[in-house]
Amino acid sequence: ELKVEQNPLFLSMQEGKNYTIYCNYSTTSDRLYWYRQDPGKSLESLFVLLSNGAVKQEGRLMASLDTKARLSTLHITAAVHDLSATYFCAVDPTWAGGTSYGKLTFGQGTILTVHP
Amino acid sequence: EPEVTQTPSHQVTQMGQEVILRCVPISNHLYFYWYRQILGQKVEFLVSFYNNEISEKSEIFDDQFSVERPDGSNFTLKIRSTKLEDSAMYFCASSVYGNEQFFGPGTRLTVL
């Protein structure tokens, strides 16, 4: 059974600081996704990482994927209050050379709070 | 920008009743999914649907659950006889090629 583990589960940050959220998974996959969820809201797609060594950046967030280590990171640079949310990584192990069923397995989520 | 829509936003039902949750995926998408999230917990996969049939389902998706695409736009999740533990937020998602999935706003199901 695929396991996806995030840490930390709770992250309280000061504005302006940097931090990294880690996502480890237990089976071979080269498809990993990061989502953001605000309280009571849906999941917003942040990053799609499709190969080993993939790195994507959007604003203050940067995500990377190391498929050999089965590890993805979400790095936050100079945090601002607007980044406060829950962040989920999700792994798709069902990609098979051009066909994917998209059965995402999610991590537990990291609740990020940014305060002044 | 196209988005996935879901109705109703909140459904309250009595234990043992049937419920149907409705979703309209993004129009050119080919893959459809249902997930659920029990309050405070992680998101769990229920089922994927492609080419008018189920591609994959989880162990949660037992005989009480069914999905249907009754027309060219709607995608529904039916729970035949709801239990207390079915109370959760249910998210519909769609994707073009089975890759990046776009999620709807969710339906909060409360079973009393």
CSV table of C-alpha atoms in Angstrom, one decimal:
chain,number,residue,atom,x,y,z
A,1,GLU,CA,0.0,0.0,0.0
A,2,LEU,CA,1.3,3.4,-1.0
A,3,LYS,CA,2.1,5.6,2.0
A,4,VAL,CA,2.7,9.4,1.7
A,5,GLU,CA,4.0,11.2,4.7
A,6,GLN,CA,4.4,14.9,5.1
A,7,ASN,CA,6.4,16.7,7.7
A,8,PRO,CA,6.0,18.8,9.6
A,9,LEU,CA,2.2,18.5,10.1
A,10,PHE,CA,2.0,21.9,11.7
A,11,LEU,CA,4.2,24.8,10.8
A,12,SER,CA,4.1,28.2,12.5
A,13,MET,CA,6.2,30.7,10.7
A,14,GLN,CA,7.1,34.3,11.1
A,15,GLU,CA,6.7,36.6,8.1
A,16,GLY,CA,9.9,36.9,6.2
A,17,LYS,CA,11.3,33.6,7.2
A,18,ASN,CA,12.1,30.6,5.0
A,19,TYR,CA,11.0,27.0,5.5
A,20,THR,CA,10.6,23.7,3.8
A,21,ILE,CA,7.8,21.1,3.9
A,22,TYR,CA,8.8,17.5,3.1
A,23,CYS,CA,6.8,14.8,1.4
A,24,ASN,CA,8.1,11.2,1.4
A,25,TYR,CA,6.4,8.4,-0.4
A,26,SER,CA,6.8,4.7,-0.3
A,27,THR,CA,6.6,3.4,-3.9
A,28,THR,CA,8.0,4.2,-7.3
A,29,SER,CA,6.3,7.2,-8.9
A,30,ASP,CA,7.3,10.1,-11.1
A,31,ARG,CA,4.1,12.0,-10.7
A,32,LEU,CA,3.7,14.2,-7.7
A,33,TYR,CA,1.4,17.1,-7.1
A,34,TRP,CA,1.1,19.9,-4.5
A,35,TYR,CA,-2.2,21.4,-3.6
A,36,ARG,CA,-3.3,24.2,-1.3
A,37,GLN,CA,-6.5,24.2,0.7
A,38,ASP,CA,-7.9,27.1,2.6
A,39,PRO,CA,-10.3,26.4,5.5
A,40,GLY,CA,-13.6,25.1,4.2
A,41,LYS,CA,-12.5,25.4,0.6
A,42,SER,CA,-11.5,23.1,-2.2
A,43,LEU,CA,-8.0,22.1,-3.3
A,44,GLU,CA,-6.1,24.4,-5.5
A,45,SER,CA,-3.4,22.9,-7.7
A,46,LEU,CA,0.0,24.5,-7.1
A,47,PHE,CA,2.5,22.3,-8.8
A,48,VAL,CA,2.7,19.3,-11.1
A,49,LEU,CA,6.1,17.5,-10.9
A,50,LEU,CA,6.4,14.9,-13.6
A,51,SER,CA,10.0,13.7,-13.6
A,52,ASN,CA,13.1,13.2,-11.5
A,53,GLY,CA,14.8,16.5,-10.8
A,54,ALA,CA,11.8,18.6,-11.7
A,55,VAL,CA,11.7,22.0,-10.1
A,56,LYS,CA,8.9,24.5,-10.3
A,57,GLN,CA,8.6,27.9,-8.8
A,58,GLU,CA,5.6,30.2,-8.4
A,59,GLY,CA,6.1,33.4,-6.4
A,60,ARG,CA,7.4,32.5,-2.9
A,61,LEU,CA,6.9,28.8,-3.4
A,62,MET,CA,9.3,26.3,-5.0
A,63,ALA,CA,8.7,22.6,-5.4
A,64,SER,CA,11.1,19.9,-6.3
A,65,LEU,CA,11.0,16.1,-6.9
A,66,ASP,CA,13.7,13.5,-6.3
A,67,THR,CA,12.2,10.2,-7.5
A,68,LYS,CA,15.2,8.2,-6.4
A,69,ALA,CA,14.9,9.4,-2.8
A,70,ARG,CA,11.1,9.3,-3.2
A,71,LEU,CA,11.0,12.8,-1.8
A,72,SER,CA,9.5,16.1,-2.8
A,73,THR,CA,10.0,19.4,-1.1
A,74,LEU,CA,7.9,22.6,-1.0
A,75,HIS,CA,10.1,25.5,-0.1
A,76,ILE,CA,8.7,28.8,1.2
A,77,THR,CA,10.7,31.9,0.8
A,78,ALA,CA,10.1,35.1,2.8
A,79,ALA,CA,6.7,33.9,4.0
A,80,VAL,CA,3.7,36.3,4.0
A,81,HIS,CA,0.4,35.9,5.8
A,82,ASP,CA,-1.4,35.1,2.6
A,83,LEU,CA,0.4,31.8,2.4
A,84,SER,CA,-1.4,30.6,5.6
A,85,ALA,CA,-3.3,27.4,4.5
A,86,THR,CA,-3.0,23.6,4.5
A,87,TYR,CA,-0.6,22.2,1.9
A,88,PHE,CA,-1.0,18.6,0.6
A,89,CYS,CA,1.3,16.6,-1.6
A,90,ALA,CA,-0.3,13.8,-3.6
A,91,VAL,CA,1.3,10.9,-5.4
A,92,ASP,CA,0.0,9.1,-8.5
A,93,PRO,CA,1.5,5.7,-8.7
A,94,THR,CA,-0.7,4.5,-11.6
A,95,TRP,CA,1.0,6.3,-14.5
A,96,ALA,CA,2.0,3.6,-17.0
A,97,GLY,CA,3.7,4.8,-20.1
A,98,GLY,CA,1.0,7.1,-21.5
A,99,THR,CA,-2.0,6.0,-19.5
A,100,SER,CA,-2.9,7.2,-16.0
A,101,TYR,CA,-5.9,6.6,-13.9
A,102,GLY,CA,-5.0,9.4,-11.6
A,103,LYS,CA,-5.6,7.6,-8.3
A,104,LEU,CA,-4.0,10.2,-6.1
A,105,THR,CA,-2.8,9.2,-2.6
A,106,PHE,CA,-2.5,12.3,-0.4
A,107,GLY,CA,-0.3,13.1,2.5
A,108,GLN,CA,-1.8,14.2,5.8
A,109,GLY,CA,-1.4,17.8,5.0
A,110,THR,CA,0.8,20.5,6.6
A,111,ILE,CA,-1.1,23.3,8.3
A,112,LEU,CA,0.9,26.5,7.7
A,113,THR,CA,0.3,29.6,9.8
A,114,VAL,CA,2.3,32.7,9.0
A,115,HIS,CA,2.2,35.5,11.6
A,116,PRO,CA,3.8,38.9,11.9
B,1,GLU,CA,-11.6,30.2,-16.5
B,2,PRO,CA,-13.4,26.8,-16.7
B,3,GLU,CA,-14.0,25.1,-13.3
B,4,VAL,CA,-15.5,22.0,-11.8
B,5,THR,CA,-18.9,22.7,-10.2
B,6,GLN,CA,-20.7,20.6,-7.6
B,7,THR,CA,-24.2,20.6,-6.2
B,8,PRO,CA,-25.5,20.8,-3.5
B,9,SER,CA,-22.9,22.6,-1.4
B,10,HIS,CA,-24.3,21.0,1.7
B,11,GLN,CA,-26.6,17.9,2.0
B,12,VAL,CA,-28.1,16.7,5.3
B,13,THR,CA,-29.7,13.3,5.3
B,14,GLN,CA,-30.9,10.6,7.6
B,15,MET,CA,-29.0,7.4,8.1
B,16,GLY,CA,-30.2,4.8,5.6
B,17,GLN,CA,-31.3,7.3,3.0
B,18,GLU,CA,-30.0,7.5,-0.5
B,19,VAL,CA,-28.1,10.6,-1.6
B,20,ILE,CA,-26.9,11.7,-5.0
B,21,LEU,CA,-24.0,14.2,-5.3
B,22,ARG,CA,-23.7,16.0,-8.6
B,23,CYS,CA,-20.7,17.3,-10.4
B,24,VAL,CA,-20.1,19.1,-13.7
B,25,PRO,CA,-16.5,18.5,-14.8
B,26,ILE,CA,-14.6,20.8,-17.0
B,27,SER,CA,-16.0,20.4,-20.5
B,28,ASN,CA,-13.0,19.0,-22.4
B,29,HIS,CA,-11.8,16.7,-19.6
B,30,LEU,CA,-11.9,13.0,-20.1
B,31,TYR,CA,-11.1,11.6,-16.6
B,32,PHE,CA,-13.4,12.1,-13.6
B,33,TYR,CA,-12.9,11.3,-9.9
B,34,TRP,CA,-14.5,11.4,-6.6
B,35,TYR,CA,-12.6,11.9,-3.3
B,36,ARG,CA,-13.7,12.4,0.2
B,37,GLN,CA,-12.3,14.2,3.2
B,38,ILE,CA,-13.5,13.5,6.7
B,39,LEU,CA,-13.3,16.6,8.8
B,40,GLY,CA,-9.7,17.3,9.8
B,41,GLN,CA,-8.3,14.3,7.9
B,42,LYS,CA,-6.5,13.8,4.6
B,43,VAL,CA,-8.2,13.5,1.3
B,44,GLU,CA,-9.0,9.9,0.2
B,45,PHE,CA,-9.5,8.6,-3.3
B,46,LEU,CA,-12.8,6.9,-4.0
B,47,VAL,CA,-13.1,6.2,-7.7
B,48,SER,CA,-11.8,7.2,-11.1
B,49,PHE,CA,-14.0,7.1,-14.3
B,50,TYR,CA,-12.9,7.1,-17.9
B,51,ASN,CA,-14.6,6.2,-21.1
B,52,ASN,CA,-17.9,5.6,-19.3
B,53,GLU,CA,-16.6,3.0,-16.9
B,54,ILE,CA,-14.8,2.8,-13.6
B,55,SER,CA,-11.0,2.7,-14.1
B,56,GLU,CA,-10.1,2.2,-10.5
B,57,LYS,CA,-11.8,2.2,-7.1
B,58,SER,CA,-10.6,2.1,-3.5
B,59,GLU,CA,-11.7,-0.2,-0.7
B,60,ILE,CA,-13.9,2.6,0.6
B,61,PHE,CA,-15.9,2.4,-2.6
B,62,ASP,CA,-18.0,-0.6,-1.7
B,63,ASP,CA,-21.4,-1.8,-3.1
B,64,GLN,CA,-23.2,1.1,-1.4
B,65,PHE,CA,-21.5,3.5,-3.8
B,66,SER,CA,-22.0,4.0,-7.5
B,67,VAL,CA,-21.0,6.5,-10.1
B,68,GLU,CA,-22.7,7.5,-13.4
B,69,ARG,CA,-22.3,9.9,-16.2
B,70,PRO,CA,-26.0,10.2,-17.2
B,71,ASP,CA,-25.4,12.7,-20.0
B,72,GLY,CA,-22.6,14.6,-21.6
B,73,SER,CA,-22.0,17.0,-18.7
B,74,ASN,CA,-22.9,15.5,-15.3
B,75,PHE,CA,-21.0,13.1,-13.2
B,76,THR,CA,-22.8,11.7,-10.1
B,77,LEU,CA,-21.9,9.8,-7.0
B,78,LYS,CA,-24.7,7.8,-5.4
B,79,ILE,CA,-24.6,6.4,-1.9
B,80,ARG,CA,-27.5,3.9,-1.6
B,81,SER,CA,-27.9,3.7,2.2
B,82,THR,CA,-25.9,6.3,4.1
B,83,LYS,CA,-24.2,5.6,7.3
B,84,LEU,CA,-23.0,8.0,10.0
B,85,GLU,CA,-19.4,7.4,8.9
B,86,ASP,CA,-20.2,8.6,5.4
B,87,SER,CA,-20.3,12.2,6.8
B,88,ALA,CA,-17.5,14.0,5.0
B,89,MET,CA,-16.7,16.5,2.3
B,90,TYR,CA,-16.9,14.9,-1.1
B,91,PHE,CA,-14.8,16.4,-3.9
B,92,CYS,CA,-15.3,15.8,-7.6
B,93,ALA,CA,-12.2,16.3,-9.8
B,94,SER,CA,-11.5,16.1,-13.5
B,95,SER,CA,-8.5,16.0,-15.7
B,96,VAL,CA,-7.7,16.0,-19.4
B,97,TYR,CA,-5.3,13.1,-19.7
B,98,GLY,CA,-5.4,11.6,-16.2
B,99,ASN,CA,-2.7,14.0,-15.1
B,100,GLU,CA,-3.3,17.3,-13.3
B,101,GLN,CA,-6.6,17.1,-11.5
B,102,PHE,CA,-8.9,20.1,-10.9
B,103,PHE,CA,-11.1,19.9,-7.9
B,104,GLY,CA,-14.6,21.2,-7.4
B,105,PRO,CA,-15.7,23.2,-4.4
B,106,GLY,CA,-17.0,20.1,-2.6
B,107,THR,CA,-20.3,18.9,-1.1
B,108,ARG,CA,-20.5,18.6,2.6
B,109,LEU,CA,-22.5,15.5,3.5
B,110,THR,CA,-23.9,15.3,7.0
B,111,VAL,CA,-25.6,12.0,7.9
B,112,LEU,CA,-27.8,12.1,11.1
